[in-house]
XYZ file of N, CA, C and O in Angstrom:
428
model
N 127.517 -120.295 -40.682
C 127.785 -121.473 -39.907
C 129.174 -121.970 -40.309
O 129.433 -122.227 -41.484
N 130.052 -122.122 -39.352
C 131.413 -122.558 -39.685
C 131.460 -124.063 -39.984
O 130.739 -124.850 -39.389
N 132.314 -124.418 -40.917
C 132.586 -125.824 -41.211
C 134.042 -126.072 -40.835
O 134.957 -125.444 -41.387
N 134.204 -126.989 -39.883
C 135.543 -127.239 -39.360
C 136.323 -128.147 -40.296
O 135.777 -129.051 -40.935
N 137.625 -127.928 -40.337
C 138.527 -128.772 -41.121
C 139.031 -129.933 -40.282
O 138.509 -130.233 -39.199
N 140.081 -130.576 -40.747
C 140.651 -131.746 -40.067
C 141.152 -131.422 -38.665
O 141.124 -132.268 -37.785
N 141.618 -130.223 -38.456
C 142.191 -129.853 -37.166
C 141.179 -129.185 -36.243
O 141.532 -128.705 -35.181
N 139.941 -129.152 -36.635
C 138.895 -128.573 -35.792
C 138.732 -127.071 -35.926
O 137.897 -126.478 -35.262
N 139.525 -126.456 -36.741
C 139.405 -125.014 -36.941
C 138.520 -124.755 -38.161
O 138.500 -125.536 -39.113
N 137.777 -123.668 -38.129
C 136.898 -123.369 -39.272
C 137.695 -123.135 -40.541
O 138.674 -122.397 -40.547
N 137.304 -123.835 -41.601
C 137.928 -123.647 -42.908
C 137.009 -122.933 -43.886
O 137.464 -122.256 -44.782
N 135.731 -123.135 -43.710
C 134.722 -122.531 -44.587
C 133.523 -122.105 -43.742
O 133.340 -122.561 -42.636
N 132.739 -121.267 -44.353
C 131.491 -120.837 -43.726
C 130.363 -121.019 -44.716
O 130.535 -120.784 -45.915
N 129.222 -121.428 -44.224
C 128.034 -121.598 -45.050
C 126.974 -120.642 -44.533
O 126.743 -120.546 -43.323
N 126.341 -119.945 -45.444
C 125.236 -119.065 -45.048
C 124.072 -119.286 -46.002
O 124.258 -119.619 -47.168
N 122.904 -119.122 -45.466
C 121.683 -119.254 -46.258
C 120.951 -117.925 -46.177
O 120.726 -117.397 -45.088
N 120.590 -117.408 -47.319
C 119.873 -116.132 -47.364
C 118.521 -116.347 -48.011
O 118.402 -117.052 -49.008
N 117.534 -115.719 -47.423
C 116.176 -115.802 -47.945
C 115.613 -114.385 -47.992
O 115.693 -113.651 -47.006
N 115.069 -114.021 -49.118
C 114.425 -112.707 -49.249
C 113.025 -112.804 -48.648
O 112.171 -113.540 -49.135
N 112.810 -112.072 -47.561
C 111.513 -112.125 -46.876
C 110.678 -110.870 -47.138
O 109.725 -110.593 -46.425
N 111.016 -110.140 -48.186
C 110.300 -108.908 -48.509
C 108.810 -109.154 -48.702
O 107.984 -108.449 -48.118
N 108.467 -110.155 -49.510
C 107.045 -110.438 -49.759
C 106.327 -110.840 -48.476
O 105.183 -110.445 -48.250
N 107.002 -111.604 -47.640
C 106.408 -112.023 -46.367
C 106.138 -110.809 -45.478
O 105.061 -110.694 -44.886
N 107.100 -109.899 -45.386
C 106.932 -108.691 -44.568
C 105.822 -107.798 -45.116
O 105.049 -107.209 -44.358
N 105.736 -107.681 -46.445
C 104.668 -106.880 -47.057
C 103.307 -107.500 -46.770
O 102.337 -106.788 -46.488
N 103.212 -108.819 -46.826
C 101.956 -109.506 -46.523
C 101.575 -109.315 -45.061
O 100.391 -109.107 -44.743
N 102.552 -109.346 -44.165
C 102.279 -109.097 -42.741
C 101.757 -107.679 -42.535
O 100.813 -107.458 -41.774
N 102.377 -106.717 -43.197
C 101.948 -105.319 -43.065
C 100.529 -105.137 -43.600
O 99.714 -104.428 -43.001
N 100.224 -105.772 -44.723
C 98.877 -105.699 -45.297
C 97.857 -106.327 -44.356
O 96.769 -105.785 -44.154
N 98.196 -107.464 -43.768
C 97.292 -108.121 -42.822
C 97.046 -107.229 -41.606
O 95.915 -107.137 -41.111
N 98.088 -106.550 -41.138
C 97.940 -105.634 -40.002
C 97.023 -104.472 -40.366
O 96.160 -104.081 -39.587
N 97.204 -103.918 -41.573
C 96.330 -102.822 -42.013
C 94.882 -103.290 -42.088
O 93.969 -102.586 -41.657
N 94.662 -104.459 -42.658
C 93.293 -104.970 -42.781
C 92.669 -105.249 -41.424
O 91.458 -105.113 -41.256
N 93.491 -105.618 -40.458
C 92.986 -105.924 -39.127
C 92.611 -104.661 -38.347
O 91.783 -104.718 -37.437
N 93.195 -103.512 -38.708
C 92.988 -102.306 -37.917
C 92.429 -101.128 -38.701
O 92.333 -100.034 -38.177
N 92.057 -101.348 -39.939
C 91.599 -100.233 -40.761
C 90.408 -100.672 -41.601
O 90.399 -101.765 -42.156
N 89.420 -99.796 -41.681
C 88.270 -100.075 -42.530
C 88.710 -99.992 -43.981
O 89.315 -99.008 -44.402
N 88.404 -101.026 -44.735
C 88.860 -101.103 -46.120
C 88.242 -100.015 -47.002
O 88.885 -99.491 -47.898
N 87.006 -99.660 -46.736
C 86.308 -98.667 -47.553
C 86.766 -97.241 -47.251
O 87.112 -96.478 -48.139
N 86.781 -96.888 -45.966
C 87.032 -95.492 -45.582
C 88.483 -95.204 -45.215
O 88.874 -94.051 -45.124
N 89.258 -96.248 -44.962
C 90.644 -96.141 -44.506
C 90.754 -95.535 -43.106
O 91.833 -95.159 -42.675
N 89.657 -95.467 -42.391
C 89.678 -94.997 -41.009
C 89.972 -96.166 -40.078
O 89.763 -97.326 -40.425
N 90.460 -95.857 -38.886
C 90.713 -96.896 -37.890
C 89.405 -97.578 -37.511
O 88.368 -96.930 -37.410
N 89.484 -98.874 -37.288
C 88.297 -99.592 -36.844
C 88.286 -99.693 -35.316
O 89.164 -99.157 -34.629
N 87.302 -100.372 -34.793
C 87.135 -100.483 -33.339
C 88.355 -101.127 -32.690
O 88.793 -100.697 -31.628
N 88.901 -102.150 -33.327
C 90.068 -102.837 -32.763
C 91.241 -101.869 -32.602
O 91.902 -101.836 -31.567
N 91.513 -101.075 -33.639
C 92.614 -100.113 -33.580
C 92.330 -99.032 -32.535
O 93.240 -98.602 -31.819
N 91.097 -98.596 -32.464
C 90.724 -97.585 -31.470
C 90.965 -98.099 -30.056
O 91.555 -97.411 -29.225
N 90.517 -99.314 -29.775
C 90.694 -99.870 -28.436
C 92.165 -100.069 -28.103
O 92.599 -99.814 -26.978
N 92.971 -100.497 -29.083
C 94.401 -100.657 -28.862
C 95.058 -99.311 -28.560
O 95.826 -99.176 -27.614
N 94.724 -98.294 -29.348
C 95.299 -96.960 -29.134
C 94.882 -96.386 -27.784
O 95.688 -95.768 -27.079
N 93.630 -96.607 -27.417
C 93.146 -96.129 -26.119
C 93.885 -96.820 -24.988
O 94.316 -96.181 -24.024
N 94.060 -98.119 -25.097
C 94.780 -98.881 -24.082
C 96.223 -98.392 -23.962
O 96.741 -98.206 -22.857
N 96.879 -98.160 -25.102
C 98.253 -97.657 -25.086
C 98.332 -96.274 -24.450
O 99.250 -95.989 -23.675
N 97.381 -95.411 -24.774
C 97.377 -94.052 -24.208
C 97.180 -94.098 -22.695
O 97.860 -93.386 -21.954
N 96.277 -94.953 -22.251
C 96.032 -95.056 -20.812
C 97.230 -95.662 -20.090
O 97.564 -95.251 -18.981
N 97.897 -96.624 -20.708
C 99.096 -97.212 -20.105
C 100.211 -96.188 -20.013
O 100.922 -96.113 -19.019
N 100.388 -95.399 -21.061
C 101.434 -94.376 -21.074
C 101.157 -93.305 -20.039
O 102.077 -92.759 -19.434
N 99.884 -93.011 -19.812
C 99.515 -92.007 -18.823
C 100.017 -92.397 -17.442
O 100.553 -91.587 -16.714
N 99.897 -93.660 -17.124
C 100.351 -94.128 -15.821
C 101.859 -94.109 -15.682
O 102.383 -93.876 -14.607
N 102.577 -94.333 -16.785
C 104.038 -94.415 -16.719
C 104.698 -93.059 -16.558
O 105.575 -92.875 -15.740
N 104.292 -92.086 -17.351
C 105.019 -90.816 -17.336
C 104.305 -89.708 -16.562
O 104.803 -88.602 -16.471
N 103.129 -89.997 -16.035
C 102.431 -89.031 -15.209
C 101.681 -87.957 -15.965
O 101.035 -87.116 -15.364
N 101.770 -87.957 -17.288
C 101.042 -86.962 -18.065
C 99.708 -87.538 -18.506
O 99.592 -88.727 -18.773
N 98.740 -86.671 -18.599
C 97.404 -87.106 -19.003
C 97.352 -87.404 -20.490
O 98.017 -86.760 -21.285
N 96.561 -88.420 -20.828
C 96.359 -88.740 -22.246
C 95.447 -87.686 -22.857
O 94.539 -87.176 -22.214
N 95.723 -87.353 -24.082
C 94.929 -86.352 -24.759
C 94.599 -86.868 -26.152
O 95.447 -87.410 -26.835
N 93.379 -86.723 -26.565
C 93.005 -87.186 -27.885
C 91.549 -86.894 -28.151
O 90.867 -86.241 -27.371
N 91.081 -87.400 -29.251
C 89.714 -87.156 -29.666
C 89.137 -88.426 -30.257
O 89.779 -89.104 -31.048
N 87.940 -88.743 -29.839
C 87.207 -89.855 -30.420
C 85.932 -89.288 -31.013
O 85.208 -88.537 -30.357
N 85.694 -89.621 -32.242
C 84.507 -89.131 -32.935
C 83.622 -90.311 -33.277
O 84.060 -91.267 -33.908
N 82.405 -90.263 -32.810
C 81.440 -91.310 -33.104
C 80.302 -90.675 -33.887
O 79.687 -89.715 -33.425
N 80.075 -91.191 -35.081
C 78.996 -90.659 -35.907
C 77.905 -91.708 -36.041
O 78.175 -92.846 -36.411
N 76.707 -91.308 -35.763
C 75.556 -92.180 -35.948
C 74.756 -91.594 -37.099
O 74.141 -90.539 -36.966
N 74.796 -92.260 -38.232
C 74.086 -91.756 -39.400
C 72.637 -92.225 -39.302
O 72.363 -93.422 -39.396
N 71.758 -91.274 -39.077
C 70.336 -91.563 -38.880
C 69.767 -92.370 -40.043
O 69.943 -92.012 -41.202
N 69.127 -93.463 -39.732
C 68.454 -94.325 -40.711
C 69.394 -94.850 -41.805
O 68.973 -95.077 -42.933
N 70.649 -95.056 -41.461
C 71.591 -95.550 -42.460
C 71.186 -96.931 -42.968
O 71.352 -97.239 -44.154
N 70.638 -97.734 -42.087
C 70.203 -99.071 -42.500
C 69.181 -98.982 -43.633
O 69.228 -99.759 -44.591
N 68.292 -97.998 -43.546
C 67.286 -97.863 -44.600
C 67.915 -97.424 -45.933
O 67.403 -97.760 -46.998
N 69.020 -96.700 -45.881
C 69.735 -96.324 -47.113
C 70.252 -97.590 -47.790
O 70.072 -97.786 -48.997
N 70.889 -98.467 -47.004
C 71.380 -99.721 -47.566
C 70.248 -100.572 -48.118
O 70.374 -101.165 -49.185
N 69.143 -100.626 -47.385
C 68.035 -101.491 -47.802
C 67.291 -100.934 -49.018
O 66.889 -101.681 -49.904
N 67.093 -99.632 -49.066
C 66.299 -99.061 -50.157
C 67.135 -98.703 -51.382
O 66.668 -98.810 -52.513
N 68.367 -98.268 -51.177
C 69.215 -97.811 -52.297
C 70.303 -98.798 -52.677
O 70.950 -98.633 -53.708
N 70.584 -99.760 -51.803
C 71.623 -100.752 -52.079
C 72.918 -100.425 -51.366
O 73.163 -99.284 -50.968
N 73.728 -101.441 -51.222
C 74.980 -101.288 -50.478
C 75.994 -100.403 -51.193
O 76.813 -99.752 -50.545
N 75.954 -100.337 -52.499
C 76.897 -99.462 -53.213
C 76.637 -97.997 -52.864
O 77.572 -97.225 -52.649
N 75.358 -97.623 -52.791
C 75.017 -96.243 -52.407
C 75.397 -96.022 -50.944
O 75.963 -94.982 -50.587
N 75.107 -97.008 -50.103
C 75.485 -96.906 -48.691
C 76.986 -96.741 -48.529
O 77.447 -95.935 -47.706
N 77.754 -97.481 -49.312
C 79.213 -97.349 -49.261
C 79.656 -95.949 -49.676
O 80.561 -95.373 -49.070
N 79.016 -95.387 -50.675
C 79.372 -94.022 -51.107
C 79.057 -93.008 -50.007
O 79.808 -92.054 -49.804
N 77.948 -93.209 -49.311
C 77.598 -92.316 -48.195
C 78.655 -92.418 -47.098
O 79.164 -91.400 -46.602
N 79.026 -93.646 -46.722
C 80.050 -93.831 -45.685
C 81.378 -93.202 -46.105
O 82.048 -92.538 -45.302
N 81.755 -93.398 -47.357
C 83.004 -92.848 -47.853
C 82.977 -91.317 -47.794
O 83.949 -90.685 -47.366
N 81.863 -90.722 -48.204
C 81.742 -89.255 -48.183
C 81.829 -88.711 -46.764
O 82.513 -87.717 -46.505
N 81.166 -89.375 -45.828
C 81.213 -88.935 -44.423
C 82.630 -89.074 -43.883
O 83.145 -88.178 -43.200
N 83.283 -90.185 -44.205
C 84.655 -90.396 -43.734
C 85.599 -89.342 -44.301
O 86.434 -88.799 -43.581
N 85.483 -89.043 -45.577
C 86.338 -88.029 -46.189
C 86.126 -86.673 -45.522
O 87.080 -85.951 -45.264
N 84.875 -86.338 -45.257
C 84.602 -85.044 -44.602
C 85.163 -85.008 -43.198
O 85.684 -83.983 -42.760
N 85.090 -86.101 -42.476
C 85.624 -86.115 -41.115
C 87.144 -86.037 -41.138
O 87.753 -85.428 -40.280
N 87.791 -86.634 -42.154
C 89.241 -86.552 -42.267
C 89.679 -85.159 -42.650
O 90.685 -84.656 -42.159
N 88.934 -84.470 -43.498
C 89.264 -83.107 -43.904
C 89.124 -82.170 -42.717
O 89.994 -81.348 -42.441
N 88.040 -82.317 -41.970
C 87.844 -81.425 -40.817
C 88.860 -81.721 -39.716
O 89.252 -80.838 -38.966
N 89.324 -82.963 -39.628
C 90.318 -83.324 -38.638
C 91.653 -82.679 -38.966
O 92.431 -82.320 -38.073
N 91.945 -82.493 -40.239
C 93.222 -81.905 -40.652
C 93.275 -80.398 -40.384
O 94.347 -79.823 -40.326
N 92.148 -79.769 -40.229
C 92.127 -78.303 -40.030
C 92.534 -77.888 -38.666
O 92.611 -78.273 -37.699
């Protein structure tokens, strides 16, 4: 910001600097938490719907078909695992299934 002297011409400049690194890191973390399951690190429903919407929008713009894969796993009687064995065991089961799906996806 210029500071004018007696004749109206800038004689000095003032600038203010603020390090926003922590703020940007907090924003990125909030975005990850909003779109990623904390336990499995897989995309959650919100991220899936956003990606699907983006793919469908892009399909209309460039004329090419969207291509991708959605995997839905229904773990039979998973609720009973949580109820009978506890949530820690249930979390380990979810983590193991997620890891296996990520490994097979990489192949």
